[in-house]
């Protein structure tokens, strides 16, 4: 059963960045500013995780500083799409292109290397081995031996579920997306909510990126997020606002990514195996489109706005 | 309380208010005062500036000049929360309810009970019980708001305002979406709140309603206050004259000779459709319209009237039944072919379908000419000299107030925009004309004019189908009325033999033996 343990452990590791980024993306879907730039935000997170790690020599320190930087970036992005009315879809695409280009540029100009940055000075987040449970077959692979970010991701799932039920801020985020005037005339602040959603999204994407560079490995390679940001966008869209669905879908994507890596060459050529997660996403999309119900709720719009 | 507060001062007072949007002066030197315990109607034509004034009282816009006083104390409202703090609440023309939220979530939005940053379903339920009881309504707090009827949604809006502790309630055209019975019920609620000491602003341009509920009436015309009248000491004629600046506006039935025993022009037989996104599906709808006749289609919006107009014009496919015009079956034809068979259409959504809102008057009129071209003619200039001559002629004939045929449509008032649409359609001399909400957002003067033109068209034999959510319009213009409910025709009446109340009953689903 070793292969199963290895598969599940690897699946959980792949799930972590997808889940983190998708949780961030979910919040932007509430405010109806779906951020499609997760991939770009993640690659920045991966790069600065390594860069700050080299500088500080501490993995956790690197995470904290990367988070702060991400919050500032999210703030700027939020202001761009609200105050300056930049189309959020365009801004997201630009972020993806910018992220890919800028990290390559920084890699060469700061470290003078091409392709990858590996250095003994790059810290790595500790793997937390849980005693007893870690030795149980199957469960051990699932639950034990992950970084703090993996556990954080699942704690955030719980926190988000709780917040959806019991917090004012999620209500205001959703209202800001669905009927901004309703929130504004009730004394809320639509702009603040829209910016907040982007800040949260950027911070979670930064964690997702850092998990890939200093969580799973301790190096940075160009384009190392390899489309997981887009997979996370897909997970956020598929979940249709439901947090538990989002967690489930992210796990399916994570496991299929792991399958892509773990499947033996004798079973399937690796080029095909690596396509598995994307095929799963495509099939999911088709199934979703076919089962999706038309929006049934509607508020009456009494009259043409006065001419 | 501040020392400037005087107990005898009006609850809320606006004086000398001016508000401009670029070159448009929406309000100029406007005065309004509200006393505790009164229902105060604010009337005026579309575009008179009623909504703008109320939005300033609610802190959504800031006046360019003038002062707002609350109980004699000068106040500045920078945002809605400031107005809410001053116990002012507003029910907007377009509902401010989040469709997927529950009733309790919507009512408490912005002032959630349950501790800082927290929302508690149970606490919310408790908190909204009091305002619901005060209003005498009982709505399930857990119901999803978007699934409730329009009238219920409106009650939720009022509960929301009461929940925030408002003493001044502003209702912007609240009756536009209600049936007569629901309107009466709303008026009872308003009177009850006034009796408790609130001041209520009721905006409308329907005078029957205004006189039914208001103590005082303030009239706005083109952004200026014409005056404030005691309802008991004035009459509809005086208020209409103040609203329009004319003393000869006819608000009664449009007089015309109804020809007897003409052949049927529009034959609709057992028509059914799929459910379009925005309306109910049609279910076995049948009727005929004779030459020279005006058939009204009444009903609460969303009961298939829009679908019916679209099915007749050809933008919504039939799944069963047939439509024929002057004996030709047009059910399978496209819009252009139906127009060739004599169908004219004034769509409900003027800005998206009626005319190119960012185009010129010329471009709005040109299609009727351009469409008739065949062969190589399609390659000719669309806006030829001939089209320009026709357009100029129509602008003059219909008295369309525009800077010329090159004026941009969006700069025209709703009434003048609609005159363009009607002029273009009538120019084609249709055998059958479908009018969907033809006078929505149109001023009283233009309404009277348009009715006259429609009456003229019927005199030369045009069959008219009048789809309208406005019962007054149906009662003034049509010869016969069908009432639609959930995609079916539930009643058929001769207009002269029916009443608003009777139609209202059918609009809520009551059927008659004669129809359906
Ligand atoms: N936000 C706005 N921007 C520009 N013009 C506006 C705006 N709101 C209203 N107006 C203009 O102000 C005038 C008054 O409009 P409104 O107050 O809505 O009238 P009413 O409610 O009486 O029908 C109209 O000419 C309208 O076009
Ligand atoms: Mg208005």
PDB file of C-alpha atoms in Angstrom, chain B residues 383-513:
ATOM      1  CA  UNK B 383     -28.899  58.107 -44.808  1.00  0.00           C
ATOM      2  CA  UNK B 384     -29.655  59.413 -48.273  1.00  0.00           C
ATOM      3  CA  UNK B 385     -31.176  62.799 -48.994  1.00  0.00           C
ATOM      4  CA  UNK B 386     -34.570  61.129 -49.368  1.00  0.00           C
ATOM      5  CA  UNK B 387     -34.368  59.567 -45.923  1.00  0.00           C
ATOM      6  CA  UNK B 388     -33.306  62.899 -44.515  1.00  0.00           C
ATOM      7  CA  UNK B 389     -36.333  64.588 -46.090  1.00  0.00           C
ATOM      8  CA  UNK B 390     -38.697  61.953 -44.694  1.00  0.00           C
ATOM      9  CA  UNK B 391     -37.118  62.272 -41.242  1.00  0.00           C
ATOM     10  CA  UNK B 392     -37.292  66.053 -41.245  1.00  0.00           C
ATOM     11  CA  UNK B 393     -40.921  65.830 -42.271  1.00  0.00           C
ATOM     12  CA  UNK B 394     -41.748  63.403 -39.446  1.00  0.00           C
ATOM     13  CA  UNK B 395     -39.968  65.508 -36.857  1.00  0.00           C
ATOM     14  CA  UNK B 396     -42.088  68.450 -37.895  1.00  0.00           C
ATOM     15  CA  UNK B 397     -45.316  66.496 -38.247  1.00  0.00           C
ATOM     16  CA  UNK B 398     -45.040  64.823 -34.840  1.00  0.00           C
ATOM     17  CA  UNK B 399     -43.792  67.977 -33.176  1.00  0.00           C
ATOM     18  CA  UNK B 400     -40.675  66.182 -31.905  1.00  0.00           C
ATOM     19  CA  UNK B 401     -38.674  68.605 -29.821  1.00  0.00           C
ATOM     20  CA  UNK B 402     -35.103  68.019 -30.947  1.00  0.00           C
ATOM     21  CA  UNK B 403     -32.303  70.254 -32.094  1.00  0.00           C
ATOM     22  CA  UNK B 404     -32.777  68.707 -35.562  1.00  0.00           C
ATOM     23  CA  UNK B 405     -32.541  65.298 -37.214  1.00  0.00           C
ATOM     24  CA  UNK B 406     -28.870  65.132 -36.284  1.00  0.00           C
ATOM     25  CA  UNK B 407     -29.535  65.495 -32.555  1.00  0.00           C
ATOM     26  CA  UNK B 408     -28.500  62.479 -30.482  1.00  0.00           C
ATOM     27  CA  UNK B 409     -31.507  60.502 -29.176  1.00  0.00           C
ATOM     28  CA  UNK B 410     -30.233  60.318 -25.599  1.00  0.00           C
ATOM     29  CA  UNK B 411     -30.502  64.112 -25.309  1.00  0.00           C
ATOM     30  CA  UNK B 412     -34.250  63.966 -25.955  1.00  0.00           C
ATOM     31  CA  UNK B 413     -36.882  63.575 -23.274  1.00  0.00           C
ATOM     32  CA  UNK B 414     -38.630  60.200 -22.961  1.00  0.00           C
ATOM     33  CA  UNK B 415     -41.747  61.629 -24.581  1.00  0.00           C
ATOM     34  CA  UNK B 416     -39.883  62.851 -27.646  1.00  0.00           C
ATOM     35  CA  UNK B 417     -37.961  59.598 -27.968  1.00  0.00           C
ATOM     36  CA  UNK B 418     -41.203  57.682 -27.943  1.00  0.00           C
ATOM     37  CA  UNK B 419     -42.711  60.018 -30.541  1.00  0.00           C
ATOM     38  CA  UNK B 420     -39.829  59.056 -32.841  1.00  0.00           C
ATOM     39  CA  UNK B 421     -40.521  55.352 -32.384  1.00  0.00           C
ATOM     40  CA  UNK B 422     -44.266  55.732 -32.920  1.00  0.00           C
ATOM     41  CA  UNK B 423     -43.765  58.042 -35.904  1.00  0.00           C
ATOM     42  CA  UNK B 424     -41.449  55.519 -37.536  1.00  0.00           C
ATOM     43  CA  UNK B 425     -43.840  52.629 -36.979  1.00  0.00           C
ATOM     44  CA  UNK B 426     -46.992  54.460 -38.081  1.00  0.00           C
ATOM     45  CA  UNK B 427     -45.214  55.771 -41.166  1.00  0.00           C
ATOM     46  CA  UNK B 428     -45.275  52.211 -42.504  1.00  0.00           C
ATOM     47  CA  UNK B 429     -49.093  52.157 -42.260  1.00  0.00           C
ATOM     48  CA  UNK B 430     -49.161  48.807 -40.466  1.00  0.00           C
ATOM     49  CA  UNK B 431     -52.250  46.611 -40.591  1.00  0.00           C
ATOM     50  CA  UNK B 432     -51.547  45.599 -37.031  1.00  0.00           C
ATOM     51  CA  UNK B 433     -49.580  47.517 -34.409  1.00  0.00           C
ATOM     52  CA  UNK B 434     -48.225  45.947 -31.218  1.00  0.00           C
ATOM     53  CA  UNK B 435     -47.613  48.528 -28.504  1.00  0.00           C
ATOM     54  CA  UNK B 436     -45.652  47.365 -25.458  1.00  0.00           C
ATOM     55  CA  UNK B 437     -45.738  49.793 -22.520  1.00  0.00           C
ATOM     56  CA  UNK B 438     -46.005  52.657 -25.013  1.00  0.00           C
ATOM     57  CA  UNK B 439     -46.090  55.532 -22.553  1.00  0.00           C
ATOM     58  CA  UNK B 440     -43.689  54.415 -19.871  1.00  0.00           C
ATOM     59  CA  UNK B 441     -41.475  57.331 -18.891  1.00  0.00           C
ATOM     60  CA  UNK B 442     -43.473  59.640 -21.184  1.00  0.00           C
ATOM     61  CA  UNK B 443     -44.894  62.959 -19.984  1.00  0.00           C
ATOM     62  CA  UNK B 444     -48.628  63.614 -19.866  1.00  0.00           C
ATOM     63  CA  UNK B 445     -48.621  66.028 -22.794  1.00  0.00           C
ATOM     64  CA  UNK B 446     -46.834  63.552 -25.044  1.00  0.00           C
ATOM     65  CA  UNK B 447     -49.091  60.722 -23.840  1.00  0.00           C
ATOM     66  CA  UNK B 448     -52.155  62.613 -24.931  1.00  0.00           C
ATOM     67  CA  UNK B 449     -50.530  63.309 -28.278  1.00  0.00           C
ATOM     68  CA  UNK B 450     -49.525  59.678 -28.824  1.00  0.00           C
ATOM     69  CA  UNK B 451     -53.010  58.454 -27.945  1.00  0.00           C
ATOM     70  CA  UNK B 452     -54.402  60.822 -30.549  1.00  0.00           C
ATOM     71  CA  UNK B 453     -52.088  59.361 -33.174  1.00  0.00           C
ATOM     72  CA  UNK B 454     -52.996  55.824 -32.241  1.00  0.00           C
ATOM     73  CA  UNK B 455     -56.679  56.691 -32.444  1.00  0.00           C
ATOM     74  CA  UNK B 456     -56.080  58.108 -35.926  1.00  0.00           C
ATOM     75  CA  UNK B 457     -54.376  54.896 -37.002  1.00  0.00           C
ATOM     76  CA  UNK B 458     -57.356  52.835 -35.862  1.00  0.00           C
ATOM     77  CA  UNK B 459     -59.675  55.122 -37.790  1.00  0.00           C
ATOM     78  CA  UNK B 460     -57.998  53.996 -41.019  1.00  0.00           C
ATOM     79  CA  UNK B 461     -58.331  50.350 -39.963  1.00  0.00           C
ATOM     80  CA  UNK B 462     -55.194  49.505 -38.012  1.00  0.00           C
ATOM     81  CA  UNK B 463     -55.670  46.762 -35.415  1.00  0.00           C
ATOM     82  CA  UNK B 464     -53.874  47.659 -32.173  1.00  0.00           C
ATOM     83  CA  UNK B 465     -52.681  45.387 -29.406  1.00  0.00           C
ATOM     84  CA  UNK B 466     -51.902  47.458 -26.319  1.00  0.00           C
ATOM     85  CA  UNK B 467     -49.753  45.655 -23.751  1.00  0.00           C
ATOM     86  CA  UNK B 468     -49.553  47.771 -20.625  1.00  0.00           C
ATOM     87  CA  UNK B 469     -48.914  47.407 -16.929  1.00  0.00           C
ATOM     88  CA  UNK B 470     -50.721  50.686 -16.388  1.00  0.00           C
ATOM     89  CA  UNK B 471     -54.436  50.022 -15.871  1.00  0.00           C
ATOM     90  CA  UNK B 472     -55.271  53.683 -16.400  1.00  0.00           C
ATOM     91  CA  UNK B 473     -53.769  53.446 -19.848  1.00  0.00           C
ATOM     92  CA  UNK B 474     -55.812  50.365 -20.679  1.00  0.00           C
ATOM     93  CA  UNK B 475     -59.013  51.901 -19.368  1.00  0.00           C
ATOM     94  CA  UNK B 476     -58.425  55.115 -21.292  1.00  0.00           C
ATOM     95  CA  UNK B 477     -57.529  53.641 -24.638  1.00  0.00           C
ATOM     96  CA  UNK B 478     -58.677  50.085 -25.239  1.00  0.00           C
ATOM     97  CA  UNK B 479     -62.044  48.760 -26.399  1.00  0.00           C
ATOM     98  CA  UNK B 480     -61.619  45.311 -24.945  1.00  0.00           C
ATOM     99  CA  UNK B 481     -59.239  43.977 -22.256  1.00  0.00           C
ATOM    100  CA  UNK B 482     -57.643  40.589 -21.728  1.00  0.00           C
ATOM    101  CA  UNK B 483     -56.017  39.887 -18.375  1.00  0.00           C
ATOM    102  CA  UNK B 484     -52.984  37.606 -18.307  1.00  0.00           C
ATOM    103  CA  UNK B 485     -51.887  35.530 -15.354  1.00  0.00           C
ATOM    104  CA  UNK B 486     -49.018  33.033 -15.396  1.00  0.00           C
ATOM    105  CA  UNK B 487     -48.899  32.981 -19.168  1.00  0.00           C
ATOM    106  CA  UNK B 488     -52.620  32.391 -19.670  1.00  0.00           C
ATOM    107  CA  UNK B 489     -55.524  34.628 -20.497  1.00  0.00           C
ATOM    108  CA  UNK B 490     -57.739  34.526 -17.405  1.00  0.00           C
ATOM    109  CA  UNK B 491     -60.361  37.102 -18.291  1.00  0.00           C
ATOM    110  CA  UNK B 492     -61.824  39.067 -21.153  1.00  0.00           C
ATOM    111  CA  UNK B 493     -63.849  42.235 -20.594  1.00  0.00           C
ATOM    112  CA  UNK B 494     -65.379  45.084 -22.520  1.00  0.00           C
ATOM    113  CA  UNK B 495     -63.522  48.106 -21.179  1.00  0.00           C
ATOM    114  CA  UNK B 496     -66.653  50.164 -20.631  1.00  0.00           C
ATOM    115  CA  UNK B 497     -68.235  47.367 -18.572  1.00  0.00           C
ATOM    116  CA  UNK B 498     -65.356  46.802 -16.179  1.00  0.00           C
ATOM    117  CA  UNK B 499     -63.568  48.542 -13.333  1.00  0.00           C
ATOM    118  CA  UNK B 500     -60.030  48.789 -12.020  1.00  0.00           C
ATOM    119  CA  UNK B 501     -61.007  46.627  -9.075  1.00  0.00           C
ATOM    120  CA  UNK B 502     -62.458  43.894 -11.225  1.00  0.00           C
ATOM    121  CA  UNK B 503     -59.385  43.837 -13.449  1.00  0.00           C
ATOM    122  CA  UNK B 504     -57.248  43.840 -10.316  1.00  0.00           C
ATOM    123  CA  UNK B 505     -58.967  40.656  -9.115  1.00  0.00           C
ATOM    124  CA  UNK B 506     -58.178  38.937 -12.401  1.00  0.00           C
ATOM    125  CA  UNK B 507     -54.609  40.193 -12.333  1.00  0.00           C
ATOM    126  CA  UNK B 508     -54.179  38.151  -9.186  1.00  0.00           C
ATOM    127  CA  UNK B 509     -55.418  35.044 -10.918  1.00  0.00           C
ATOM    128  CA  UNK B 510     -59.210  35.020 -10.597  1.00  0.00           C
ATOM    129  CA  UNK B 511     -60.719  33.494 -13.747  1.00  0.00           C
ATOM    130  CA  UNK B 512     -64.039  34.129 -15.423  1.00  0.00           C
ATOM    131  CA  UNK B 513     -66.206  31.542 -17.091  1.00  0.00           C
TER     132      UNK B 513
END
